[in-house]
């Protein structure tokens, strides 16, 4: 491996983060060392800005960030950077909300950037979204009445036996307008963004900005919302805890998120030299 500058894209949940939602000391050390050696570190996540900025600051980053699976690409430290926000049309959102309600889903939630609209009060859902450094502003009540702007994303919490039926409906009636992905266990949540939005779109924009060719992009992921990113990157790396489909298209499979998979791969692939303490 030549010591050229690489763009390193990090998914968060199940990838950079342990199951306790922390960055392990060893992996953090390797990511920071890679940045010190001149490599570009970018967080690329399905999470919104508010739920990822804490990790961005923990790593000491000064780079753009990809949120909402590519529906928001921005630079947290540079307001003049050419940010892209691509929400879905509110008419599409309302149709999906109607279809979801007809199926009797547990709940539907909409995000407009960092604002959250929740159809029904749900302690479990609230706990997921309040597990951040700064609790987001919530609006709770009839979603179709409360939601007045194009949402960045829709999140549907279907009943277990309705997941496949709902995803088939989304494919049959809305495939030209949206992308939908399923969260990993234990949450059976379907996340929906505007058609054409995925992490690879975000990486392309960031890579172009820095002048990094695709063959010098290293991307790490574990779930189906990482498929395009892993396929696009010249060095696509699946975690050992990743879904089978992702492993099958990845160039490499590293250790699990619980076993410092990112840190181990970066140390060896980039030949990072870390002084022992």
C-alpha positions as a LaTeX table, in Angstrom:
\begin{tabular}{lrrr}
\hline
Residue & $x$ (\AA) & $y$ (\AA) & $z$ (\AA) \\
\hline
Unk1 & 0.00 & 0.00 & 0.00 \\
Unk2 & 1.46 & 3.35 & $-1.03$ \\
Unk3 & 1.46 & 6.09 & 1.58 \\
Unk4 & $-0.84$ & 8.40 & $-0.37$ \\
Unk5 & $-3.57$ & 10.48 & 1.20 \\
Unk6 & $-6.79$ & 8.52 & 1.69 \\
Unk7 & $-10.34$ & 9.56 & 2.47 \\
Unk8 & $-11.62$ & 7.37 & 5.31 \\
Unk9 & $-15.42$ & 7.14 & 5.69 \\
Unk10 & $-16.74$ & 5.88 & 9.01 \\
Unk11 & $-20.24$ & 4.61 & 9.62 \\
Unk12 & $-21.17$ & 4.94 & 13.30 \\
Unk13 & $-23.57$ & 2.33 & 14.69 \\
Unk14 & $-22.23$ & $-1.21$ & 14.52 \\
Unk15 & $-19.03$ & 0.07 & 12.91 \\
Unk16 & $-17.05$ & 2.83 & 14.62 \\
Unk17 & $-19.11$ & 2.56 & 17.80 \\
Unk18 & $-19.12$ & $-0.37$ & 20.18 \\
Unk19 & $-22.44$ & $-1.79$ & 21.31 \\
Unk20 & $-22.25$ & 0.70 & 24.20 \\
Unk21 & $-22.23$ & 3.52 & 21.60 \\
Unk22 & $-18.65$ & 4.45 & 22.42 \\
Unk23 & $-15.43$ & 4.72 & 20.41 \\
Unk24 & $-12.91$ & 2.32 & 21.91 \\
Unk25 & $-9.58$ & 3.84 & 23.01 \\
Unk26 & $-7.54$ & 1.78 & 20.52 \\
Unk27 & $-9.75$ & 2.55 & 17.51 \\
Unk28 & $-9.84$ & 6.23 & 18.48 \\
Unk29 & $-6.04$ & 6.23 & 18.69 \\
Unk30 & $-5.74$ & 4.76 & 15.19 \\
Unk31 & $-8.29$ & 7.12 & 13.64 \\
Unk32 & $-6.59$ & 10.14 & 15.21 \\
Unk33 & $-3.18$ & 8.87 & 14.08 \\
Unk34 & $-4.48$ & 8.44 & 10.52 \\
Unk35 & $-5.67$ & 12.06 & 10.59 \\
Unk36 & $-2.29$ & 13.21 & 11.95 \\
Unk37 & $-0.61$ & 11.39 & 9.07 \\
Unk38 & $-2.63$ & 13.47 & 6.61 \\
Unk39 & $-5.57$ & 11.18 & 5.84 \\
Unk40 & $-9.05$ & 12.70 & 5.70 \\
Unk41 & $-11.56$ & 11.30 & 8.20 \\
Unk42 & $-15.27$ & 11.66 & 7.43 \\
Unk43 & $-18.27$ & 10.45 & 9.42 \\
Unk44 & $-20.89$ & 8.98 & 7.09 \\
Unk45 & $-24.02$ & 7.94 & 8.93 \\
Unk46 & $-27.76$ & 7.54 & 8.79 \\
Unk47 & $-27.93$ & 9.54 & 12.00 \\
Unk48 & $-28.85$ & 13.24 & 11.99 \\
Unk49 & $-26.30$ & 15.92 & 12.80 \\
Unk50 & $-27.35$ & 16.23 & 16.45 \\
Unk51 & $-26.73$ & 12.52 & 17.13 \\
Unk52 & $-23.30$ & 12.37 & 15.48 \\
Unk53 & $-21.65$ & 15.71 & 16.25 \\
Unk54 & $-20.46$ & 14.47 & 19.67 \\
Unk55 & $-18.32$ & 11.77 & 17.98 \\
Unk56 & $-17.10$ & 14.29 & 15.40 \\
Unk57 & $-15.77$ & 16.50 & 18.19 \\
Unk58 & $-14.41$ & 13.52 & 20.14 \\
Unk59 & $-12.22$ & 12.65 & 17.15 \\
Unk60 & $-11.20$ & 16.28 & 16.71 \\
Unk61 & $-12.44$ & 16.40 & 13.12 \\
Unk62 & $-12.48$ & 19.42 & 10.84 \\
Unk63 & $-14.05$ & 17.85 & 7.78 \\
Unk64 & $-17.49$ & 17.65 & 6.13 \\
Unk65 & $-20.00$ & 15.14 & 7.49 \\
Unk66 & $-22.59$ & 12.95 & 5.75 \\
Unk67 & $-25.88$ & 12.60 & 7.67 \\
Unk68 & $-29.27$ & 11.07 & 6.97 \\
Unk69 & $-27.68$ & 8.55 & 4.57 \\
Unk70 & $-26.63$ & 11.34 & 2.22 \\
Unk71 & $-29.72$ & 13.55 & 2.46 \\
Unk72 & $-27.60$ & 16.10 & 4.35 \\
Unk73 & $-23.95$ & 16.79 & 3.46 \\
Unk74 & $-22.43$ & 19.69 & 5.37 \\
Unk75 & $-19.39$ & 20.97 & 7.24 \\
Unk76 & $-20.00$ & 21.42 & 10.99 \\
Unk77 & $-17.09$ & 23.86 & 11.35 \\
Unk78 & $-17.48$ & 25.81 & 8.12 \\
Unk79 & $-20.81$ & 27.48 & 7.43 \\
Unk80 & $-19.52$ & 28.70 & 4.06 \\
Unk81 & $-18.96$ & 25.14 & 2.81 \\
Unk82 & $-21.36$ & 24.24 & 0.00 \\
Unk83 & $-23.83$ & 22.16 & 2.03 \\
Unk84 & $-26.51$ & 20.01 & 0.38 \\
Unk85 & $-29.85$ & 19.27 & 2.00 \\
Unk86 & $-32.18$ & 17.09 & $-0.06$ \\
Unk87 & $-35.48$ & 16.46 & 1.76 \\
Unk88 & $-38.36$ & 14.50 & 0.26 \\
Unk89 & $-41.49$ & 16.34 & $-0.97$ \\
Unk90 & $-44.06$ & 16.71 & 1.78 \\
Unk91 & $-46.76$ & 15.30 & $-0.55$ \\
Unk92 & $-44.79$ & 12.07 & $-0.81$ \\
Unk93 & $-44.32$ & 12.01 & 2.95 \\
Unk94 & $-48.06$ & 12.39 & 3.54 \\
Unk95 & $-48.85$ & 9.49 & 1.19 \\
Unk96 & $-46.38$ & 7.25 & 3.03 \\
Unk97 & $-47.79$ & 8.32 & 6.39 \\
Unk98 & $-51.30$ & 7.41 & 5.17 \\
Unk99 & $-50.18$ & 3.98 & 3.95 \\
Unk100 & $-48.36$ & 3.33 & 7.21 \\
Unk101 & $-51.38$ & 4.25 & 9.30 \\
Unk102 & $-53.59$ & 1.96 & 7.23 \\
Unk103 & $-51.25$ & $-0.92$ & 8.09 \\
Unk104 & $-51.53$ & $-0.10$ & 11.78 \\
Unk105 & $-47.85$ & 0.61 & 12.44 \\
Unk106 & $-46.66$ & 1.39 & 15.95 \\
Unk107 & $-45.57$ & 4.91 & 15.10 \\
Unk108 & $-44.29$ & 7.29 & 12.43 \\
Unk109 & $-41.68$ & 9.95 & 12.96 \\
Unk110 & $-40.42$ & 12.73 & 10.68 \\
Unk111 & $-37.17$ & 14.65 & 10.90 \\
Unk112 & $-36.65$ & 18.09 & 9.42 \\
Unk113 & $-32.91$ & 18.51 & 9.92 \\
Unk114 & $-32.63$ & 18.38 & 13.73 \\
Unk115 & $-36.33$ & 18.88 & 14.50 \\
Unk116 & $-38.41$ & 15.77 & 15.25 \\
Unk117 & $-42.13$ & 15.23 & 14.69 \\
Unk118 & $-43.64$ & 12.19 & 16.37 \\
Unk119 & $-47.18$ & 11.03 & 15.59 \\
Unk120 & $-47.85$ & 9.38 & 18.94 \\
Unk121 & $-46.16$ & 9.68 & 22.31 \\
Unk122 & $-43.85$ & 6.69 & 22.64 \\
Unk123 & $-41.40$ & 6.36 & 25.53 \\
Unk124 & $-39.25$ & 3.81 & 23.68 \\
Unk125 & $-38.84$ & 6.04 & 20.63 \\
Unk126 & $-38.15$ & 9.07 & 22.79 \\
Unk127 & $-35.36$ & 7.21 & 24.56 \\
Unk128 & $-33.67$ & 6.38 & 21.25 \\
Unk129 & $-33.60$ & 9.99 & 20.15 \\
Unk130 & $-32.78$ & 11.44 & 23.53 \\
Unk131 & $-29.63$ & 9.32 & 23.75 \\
Unk132 & $-27.58$ & 12.25 & 22.54 \\
Unk133 & $-25.65$ & 15.11 & 24.10 \\
Unk134 & $-28.41$ & 17.59 & 23.34 \\
Unk135 & $-32.01$ & 16.50 & 23.35 \\
Unk136 & $-33.70$ & 17.53 & 20.10 \\
Unk137 & $-36.85$ & 19.63 & 19.89 \\
Unk138 & $-39.88$ & 17.30 & 19.71 \\
Unk139 & $-43.32$ & 18.04 & 18.32 \\
Unk140 & $-45.78$ & 15.30 & 19.30 \\
Unk141 & $-49.21$ & 14.93 & 17.75 \\
Unk142 & $-51.01$ & 14.14 & 14.49 \\
Unk143 & $-48.10$ & 14.00 & 12.06 \\
Unk144 & $-50.00$ & 15.06 & 8.95 \\
Unk145 & $-51.22$ & 18.18 & 10.71 \\
Unk146 & $-48.00$ & 19.05 & 12.49 \\
Unk147 & $-45.55$ & 18.41 & 9.65 \\
Unk148 & $-45.55$ & 21.51 & 7.45 \\
Unk149 & $-42.11$ & 21.23 & 5.77 \\
Unk150 & $-40.42$ & 18.76 & 3.44 \\
Unk151 & $-38.90$ & 16.17 & 5.80 \\
Unk152 & $-35.25$ & 15.14 & 5.61 \\
Unk153 & $-36.32$ & 11.63 & 6.58 \\
Unk154 & $-39.28$ & 9.56 & 7.70 \\
Unk155 & $-38.93$ & 6.76 & 10.24 \\
Unk156 & $-41.61$ & 4.09 & 10.49 \\
Unk157 & $-41.85$ & 1.68 & 13.40 \\
Unk158 & $-43.95$ & $-1.15$ & 11.96 \\
Unk159 & $-45.33$ & $-4.17$ & 13.72 \\
Unk160 & $-43.08$ & $-7.20$ & 13.25 \\
Unk161 & $-45.46$ & $-8.98$ & 10.88 \\
Unk162 & $-45.96$ & $-5.87$ & 8.73 \\
Unk163 & $-42.32$ & $-5.12$ & 7.85 \\
Unk164 & $-42.23$ & $-6.98$ & 4.51 \\
Unk165 & $-45.71$ & $-5.81$ & 3.54 \\
Unk166 & $-44.80$ & $-2.19$ & 4.19 \\
Unk167 & $-41.52$ & $-2.42$ & 2.28 \\
Unk168 & $-43.32$ & $-4.04$ & $-0.67$ \\
Unk169 & $-45.82$ & $-1.17$ & $-0.65$ \\
Unk170 & $-42.98$ & 1.36 & $-0.68$ \\
Unk171 & $-41.39$ & $-0.44$ & $-3.64$ \\
Unk172 & $-44.66$ & $-0.78$ & $-5.54$ \\
Unk173 & $-45.98$ & 2.75 & $-5.09$ \\
Unk174 & $-43.09$ & 5.06 & $-4.20$ \\
Unk175 & $-39.92$ & 3.55 & $-5.69$ \\
Unk176 & $-39.45$ & 6.46 & $-8.10$ \\
Unk177 & $-39.47$ & 9.00 & $-5.27$ \\
Unk178 & $-37.79$ & 7.45 & $-2.23$ \\
Unk179 & $-35.11$ & 5.13 & $-0.84$ \\
Unk180 & $-35.91$ & 2.97 & 2.18 \\
Unk181 & $-33.66$ & 1.01 & 4.50 \\
Unk182 & $-34.17$ & $-1.04$ & 7.62 \\
Unk183 & $-32.31$ & $-0.31$ & 10.82 \\
Unk184 & $-30.31$ & $-3.11$ & 12.37 \\
Unk185 & $-31.43$ & $-5.09$ & 15.41 \\
Unk186 & $-32.94$ & $-4.60$ & 17.87 \\
Unk187 & $-34.94$ & $-1.83$ & 16.20 \\
Unk188 & $-37.22$ & $-2.84$ & 13.34 \\
Unk189 & $-37.41$ & 0.69 & 12.02 \\
Unk190 & $-37.69$ & 1.59 & 8.34 \\
Unk191 & $-35.90$ & 4.80 & 7.38 \\
Unk192 & $-36.98$ & 6.67 & 4.26 \\
Unk193 & $-35.18$ & 9.44 & 2.38 \\
Unk194 & $-35.52$ & 11.09 & $-1.01$ \\
Unk195 & $-34.74$ & 8.99 & $-4.10$ \\
Unk196 & $-31.09$ & 8.97 & $-5.05$ \\
Unk197 & $-29.84$ & 9.80 & $-1.58$ \\
Unk198 & $-27.26$ & 7.39 & $-0.16$ \\
Unk199 & $-23.89$ & 7.53 & 1.52 \\
Unk200 & $-22.03$ & 7.15 & $-1.78$ \\
Unk201 & $-23.55$ & 10.44 & $-2.97$ \\
Unk202 & $-22.14$ & 12.13 & 0.11 \\
Unk203 & $-18.72$ & 10.53 & $-0.34$ \\
Unk204 & $-18.56$ & 11.58 & $-3.99$ \\
Unk205 & $-19.13$ & 15.21 & $-3.04$ \\
Unk206 & $-16.56$ & 15.13 & $-0.23$ \\
Unk207 & $-14.00$ & 13.23 & $-2.32$ \\
Unk208 & $-14.38$ & 15.72 & $-5.19$ \\
Unk209 & $-13.88$ & 18.61 & $-2.76$ \\
Unk210 & $-10.58$ & 17.13 & $-1.53$ \\
Unk211 & $-9.49$ & 15.79 & $-4.92$ \\
Unk212 & $-9.38$ & 12.18 & $-3.74$ \\
Unk213 & $-10.01$ & 9.48 & $-6.40$ \\
Unk214 & $-12.35$ & 6.59 & $-5.58$ \\
Unk215 & $-9.49$ & 4.11 & $-5.38$ \\
Unk216 & $-8.12$ & 6.02 & $-2.38$ \\
Unk217 & $-11.38$ & 5.97 & $-0.43$ \\
Unk218 & $-11.57$ & 3.57 & 2.51 \\
Unk219 & $-15.13$ & 3.04 & 3.74 \\
Unk220 & $-16.32$ & 1.01 & 6.73 \\
Unk221 & $-19.88$ & $-0.23$ & 7.29 \\
Unk222 & $-22.12$ & $-2.99$ & 8.59 \\
Unk223 & $-25.71$ & $-2.52$ & 7.35 \\
Unk224 & $-27.72$ & $-2.21$ & 4.16 \\
Unk225 & $-27.52$ & 1.59 & 4.22 \\
Unk226 & $-23.76$ & 1.14 & 3.67 \\
Unk227 & $-24.07$ & $-0.90$ & 0.46 \\
Unk228 & $-23.59$ & 1.93 & $-2.05$ \\
Unk229 & $-20.77$ & 3.46 & $-0.02$ \\
Unk230 & $-18.86$ & 0.19 & 0.31 \\
Unk231 & $-19.38$ & $-0.54$ & $-3.39$ \\
Unk232 & $-18.23$ & 2.95 & $-4.42$ \\
Unk233 & $-15.09$ & 3.02 & $-2.28$ \\
Unk234 & $-11.92$ & 1.63 & $-3.76$ \\
Unk235 & $-11.33$ & $-0.03$ & $-0.40$ \\
Unk236 & $-14.72$ & $-1.15$ & 0.90 \\
Unk237 & $-14.46$ & $-2.75$ & 4.33 \\
Unk238 & $-17.27$ & $-4.69$ & 6.00 \\
Unk239 & $-17.23$ & $-5.34$ & 9.72 \\
Unk240 & $-17.32$ & $-8.99$ & 10.75 \\
Unk241 & $-20.72$ & $-8.24$ & 12.35 \\
Unk242 & $-22.02$ & $-6.88$ & 9.02 \\
Unk243 & $-24.92$ & $-8.35$ & 7.06 \\
Unk244 & $-23.98$ & $-11.03$ & 4.53 \\
Unk245 & $-24.88$ & $-8.90$ & 1.52 \\
Unk246 & $-22.41$ & $-6.21$ & 2.56 \\
Unk247 & $-19.63$ & $-8.73$ & 3.17 \\
Unk248 & $-20.21$ & $-10.19$ & $-0.29$ \\
Unk249 & $-19.47$ & $-6.89$ & $-2.08$ \\
Unk250 & $-16.72$ & $-5.62$ & 0.24 \\
Unk251 & $-13.06$ & $-5.77$ & $-0.69$ \\
Unk252 & $-12.15$ & $-6.69$ & 2.88 \\
Unk253 & $-13.81$ & $-7.96$ & 6.05 \\
Unk254 & $-12.31$ & $-6.75$ & 9.31 \\
Unk255 & $-13.03$ & $-7.64$ & 12.93 \\
Unk256 & $-16.31$ & $-6.68$ & 14.62 \\
Unk257 & $-17.17$ & $-3.30$ & 16.10 \\
Unk258 & $-16.61$ & $-4.89$ & 19.52 \\
Unk259 & $-13.13$ & $-6.09$ & 18.50 \\
Unk260 & $-11.61$ & $-2.83$ & 17.19 \\
Unk261 & $-12.20$ & $-3.76$ & 13.56 \\
Unk262 & $-11.59$ & $-0.23$ & 12.26 \\
Unk263 & $-8.50$ & 0.36 & 14.37 \\
Unk264 & $-6.92$ & $-2.97$ & 13.40 \\
Unk265 & $-7.56$ & $-2.46$ & 9.69 \\
Unk266 & $-6.26$ & 1.12 & 9.62 \\
Unk267 & $-3.12$ & 0.29 & 11.56 \\
Unk268 & $-2.15$ & $-2.45$ & 9.11 \\
Unk269 & $-3.46$ & $-1.03$ & 5.84 \\
Unk270 & $-2.02$ & 2.45 & 6.34 \\
Unk271 & 1.04 & 1.16 & 8.23 \\
Unk272 & 0.38 & 3.54 & 11.09 \\
Unk273 & 3.30 & 3.96 & 13.45 \\
Unk274 & 2.06 & 4.61 & 16.99 \\
Unk275 & 4.52 & 5.21 & 19.78 \\
Unk276 & 4.05 & 2.89 & 22.73 \\
Unk277 & 3.44 & 4.63 & 26.04 \\
\hline
\end{tabular}
